[in-house]
Amino acid sequence: MLISLYVPCLAVQWNGSLTCSKWDCDCPFYRQRGCCCAANEMYQVEEESFKRIKYLWQKIISLNSSVNSLSDGFKVSFKATMIPNMAIEIPGTTERCFGPFNTNVPIPFPHVTLNSGNGYNPSMGVFTALCPGVYMFSFTTYSSVGEGGRLYHKVQLMKNGRMVVSVWENNREDAEDSATQVVVMEMQRGDQVYLELLSGRKLCTNMEYNIFTGHIVYPYTV
């Protein structure tokens, strides 16, 4: 009886031309369901709708599986800092600094607190992209000198040997200084990013305040 009641409910919403005379509400109770106007057509619509819903549900399940697989396969992020013993005493001063050097030097960040995907090499301070996509990198540079000392540094983020962004300081007015840069850029698989201290410059005191981070924003897929 419930099925019979469902048919006239659907027929009320029928927008097509009638294939018979107007149906009678008493029809489902006294005759076969097929005697109601548009009943056969409504059965067909119902069947087609069910098939389409089933198809869409299968597509949703497949898409959900692909998204989960993609998310699990491209979890890439890292955070690393310098460590205190990287600073050594400069002869003739009381300053303990990383640098100066007579050439540009990649800065290692050996203390790693996050390295999902293992794309970051702590001994070299180099991140290598594991997959193509858009990445975000940030770094904070800190230096502090004694009274009368000179803040003198320039740190630049390098991609495949070319500078992308930098921070710098050169003055005797401040005893300490920090600066942060954030950059978003495309990376291909195998591209490398690292920080570099320019020749003749130095980072002094509290090396652990120098931080290097990065993560994938979204991967490129075929």
Coordinates of C-alpha atoms in Angstrom, one line a residue:
M1 CA 0.0 0.0 0.0
L2 CA 2.9 2.4 0.8
I3 CA 4.3 1.9 -2.7
S4 CA 0.9 2.6 -4.2
L5 CA 0.6 5.8 -2.3
Y6 CA 4.1 6.9 -3.5
V7 CA 3.0 6.8 -7.2
P8 CA 0.3 9.5 -7.0
C9 CA 2.7 11.7 -5.0
L10 CA 5.2 11.5 -7.9
A11 CA 2.5 12.0 -10.5
V12 CA 1.4 15.2 -8.9
Q13 CA 4.9 16.6 -9.8
W14 CA 4.7 15.3 -13.4
N15 CA 5.4 18.2 -15.8
G16 CA 5.1 16.3 -19.1
S17 CA 2.1 15.8 -21.3
L18 CA -0.5 13.4 -20.0
T19 CA -0.6 10.0 -21.7
C20 CA -4.1 9.3 -20.6
S21 CA -7.1 11.0 -19.1
K22 CA -6.7 12.7 -15.7
W23 CA -6.2 10.0 -13.1
D24 CA -8.5 9.4 -10.1
C25 CA -7.1 9.3 -6.6
D26 CA -9.2 6.2 -5.9
C27 CA -7.3 4.4 -8.6
P28 CA -4.5 3.0 -6.5
F29 CA -6.9 1.5 -4.0
Y30 CA -9.2 -0.3 -6.4
R31 CA -7.2 -1.0 -9.6
Q32 CA -3.6 -1.8 -10.7
R33 CA -1.0 0.9 -10.1
G34 CA -0.4 1.2 -13.8
C35 CA -3.9 2.6 -14.4
C36 CA -2.9 5.9 -12.9
C37 CA -2.0 8.6 -15.3
A38 CA 1.8 8.9 -15.9
A39 CA 2.5 6.0 -13.5
N40 CA 4.6 4.1 -16.0
E41 CA 6.6 7.2 -16.9
M42 CA 7.2 7.9 -13.2
Y43 CA 8.5 4.4 -12.6
Q44 CA 11.0 5.0 -15.4
V45 CA 12.1 8.4 -14.0
E46 CA 12.5 6.7 -10.6
E47 CA 14.6 4.0 -12.0
E48 CA 16.8 6.4 -13.9
S49 CA 17.2 8.6 -10.9
F50 CA 18.3 5.7 -8.8
K51 CA 20.9 4.7 -11.4
R52 CA 22.3 8.3 -11.5
I53 CA 22.4 8.6 -7.7
K54 CA 24.3 5.3 -7.6
Y55 CA 26.8 6.5 -10.2
L56 CA 27.4 9.8 -8.4
W57 CA 27.9 8.0 -5.1
Q58 CA 30.5 5.7 -6.7
K59 CA 32.3 8.8 -8.1
I60 CA 32.2 10.5 -4.7
I61 CA 33.8 7.5 -3.1
S62 CA 36.5 7.4 -5.8
L63 CA 37.2 11.1 -5.4
N64 CA 37.4 10.8 -1.7
S65 CA 39.9 8.0 -2.0
S66 CA 42.0 10.0 -4.4
V67 CA 42.0 13.1 -2.1
N68 CA 43.1 11.0 0.9
S69 CA 45.8 9.3 -1.1
L70 CA 47.1 12.7 -2.4
S71 CA 47.1 14.2 1.1
D72 CA 48.9 11.3 2.6
G73 CA 51.5 11.2 -0.1
F74 CA 52.5 14.9 0.0
K75 CA 52.9 15.9 3.7
V76 CA 56.0 18.0 3.4
S77 CA 57.2 20.5 6.1
F78 CA 60.2 21.3 8.2
K79 CA 61.4 23.6 10.9
A80 CA 65.1 24.0 11.9
T81 CA 67.2 26.4 14.0
M82 CA 70.9 27.1 14.4
I83 CA 72.6 26.0 17.6
P84 CA 74.7 28.0 20.1
N85 CA 78.0 26.2 19.5
M86 CA 78.0 27.4 15.9
A87 CA 79.2 30.8 17.2
I88 CA 82.9 31.1 17.9
E89 CA 84.8 33.9 19.6
I90 CA 86.2 36.5 17.3
P91 CA 89.9 37.2 18.2
G92 CA 90.4 40.6 19.8
T93 CA 86.7 40.9 20.8
T94 CA 84.3 39.4 23.3
E95 CA 81.8 38.6 20.5
R96 CA 80.8 35.0 19.6
C97 CA 79.6 34.9 16.0
F98 CA 79.0 32.7 13.1
G99 CA 81.2 34.4 10.5
P100 CA 82.7 36.4 9.0
F101 CA 83.9 34.3 6.2
N102 CA 85.8 35.3 3.0
T103 CA 83.1 33.8 0.8
N104 CA 79.4 33.3 0.8
V105 CA 78.5 30.4 3.1
P106 CA 75.4 28.2 3.2
I107 CA 74.0 28.4 6.8
P108 CA 73.3 25.0 8.4
F109 CA 70.4 24.7 10.7
P110 CA 71.2 21.5 12.6
H111 CA 68.5 21.5 15.3
V112 CA 65.4 20.0 13.6
T113 CA 62.0 20.0 15.3
L114 CA 60.0 19.0 12.2
N115 CA 60.9 17.3 9.0
S116 CA 57.8 15.6 7.5
G117 CA 58.8 13.9 4.3
N118 CA 62.6 14.2 5.1
G119 CA 63.1 16.8 2.4
Y120 CA 65.4 18.9 4.7
N121 CA 69.0 18.0 5.2
P122 CA 70.1 19.4 8.6
S123 CA 73.9 19.0 8.0
M124 CA 73.8 21.1 4.9
G125 CA 70.8 23.3 5.7
V126 CA 69.3 22.5 2.3
F127 CA 65.7 21.6 1.5
T128 CA 65.1 19.5 -1.6
A129 CA 61.6 19.5 -3.1
L130 CA 60.1 16.0 -3.1
C131 CA 57.4 16.8 -5.6
P132 CA 56.4 19.7 -7.9
G133 CA 54.1 22.3 -6.4
V134 CA 53.8 25.6 -4.6
Y135 CA 55.8 26.0 -1.4
M136 CA 56.1 28.5 1.3
F137 CA 59.4 29.3 3.1
S138 CA 60.2 31.7 5.9
F139 CA 63.3 32.5 7.9
T140 CA 64.1 34.7 10.8
T141 CA 67.6 36.2 11.2
Y142 CA 68.8 37.4 14.6
S143 CA 72.1 39.0 15.7
S144 CA 73.2 40.9 18.8
V145 CA 76.5 42.7 19.6
G146 CA 78.0 44.4 22.6
E147 CA 78.2 48.1 23.3
G148 CA 80.0 49.9 20.5
G149 CA 79.7 46.8 18.3
R150 CA 78.4 46.7 14.7
L151 CA 75.5 44.8 13.4
Y152 CA 76.6 43.7 10.0
H153 CA 74.9 40.8 8.2
K154 CA 73.0 39.9 5.1
V155 CA 71.2 36.6 4.8
Q156 CA 69.6 35.5 1.6
L157 CA 67.3 32.7 0.6
M158 CA 68.7 30.8 -2.4
K159 CA 66.9 28.6 -4.9
N160 CA 69.1 26.5 -7.1
G161 CA 72.0 28.9 -6.5
R162 CA 70.0 32.1 -7.2
M163 CA 68.9 34.7 -4.7
V164 CA 65.1 35.0 -4.1
V165 CA 64.8 37.3 -1.1
S166 CA 67.1 38.6 1.7
V167 CA 67.4 40.5 4.9
W168 CA 70.3 42.7 6.0
E169 CA 71.5 45.1 8.7
N170 CA 74.5 47.5 8.8
N171 CA 74.6 49.9 11.7
R172 CA 76.1 50.8 15.1
E173 CA 73.0 52.3 16.6
D174 CA 71.3 49.1 17.7
A175 CA 72.6 46.4 19.9
E176 CA 70.4 43.7 18.4
D177 CA 68.2 43.2 15.4
S178 CA 65.9 40.5 13.9
A179 CA 64.1 40.3 10.6
T180 CA 61.8 37.8 9.0
Q181 CA 61.1 37.0 5.3
V182 CA 58.3 34.9 3.9
V183 CA 58.1 33.8 0.3
V184 CA 55.8 31.6 -1.8
M185 CA 57.1 30.1 -5.0
E186 CA 56.9 27.2 -7.4
M187 CA 59.2 24.3 -7.0
Q188 CA 59.9 21.4 -9.3
R189 CA 61.0 18.0 -8.0
G190 CA 64.7 18.2 -7.1
D191 CA 64.8 22.0 -6.7
Q192 CA 66.8 23.1 -3.7
V193 CA 66.4 26.0 -1.2
Y194 CA 68.8 27.1 1.5
L195 CA 70.0 30.2 3.3
E196 CA 73.3 31.9 2.7
L197 CA 75.4 34.3 4.7
L198 CA 77.3 36.8 2.6
S199 CA 81.0 37.0 2.8
G200 CA 82.4 39.4 5.4
R201 CA 79.1 39.4 7.4
K202 CA 78.4 37.8 10.7
L203 CA 75.6 36.6 13.0
C204 CA 76.4 37.0 16.7
T205 CA 74.9 35.7 20.0
N206 CA 71.8 33.5 20.5
M207 CA 72.2 31.4 17.4
E208 CA 69.1 29.5 18.3
Y209 CA 67.0 32.6 17.5
N210 CA 67.8 32.0 13.8
I211 CA 65.0 29.9 12.3
F212 CA 64.3 28.3 8.9
T213 CA 60.9 26.8 8.0
G214 CA 59.1 25.6 4.9
H215 CA 56.1 23.5 3.8
I216 CA 54.2 22.6 0.7
V217 CA 51.1 24.6 0.0
Y218 CA 49.7 22.3 -2.6
P219 CA 51.3 19.8 -5.0
Y220 CA 50.9 19.8 -8.8
T221 CA 49.2 16.7 -10.1
V222 CA 48.9 15.3 -13.6

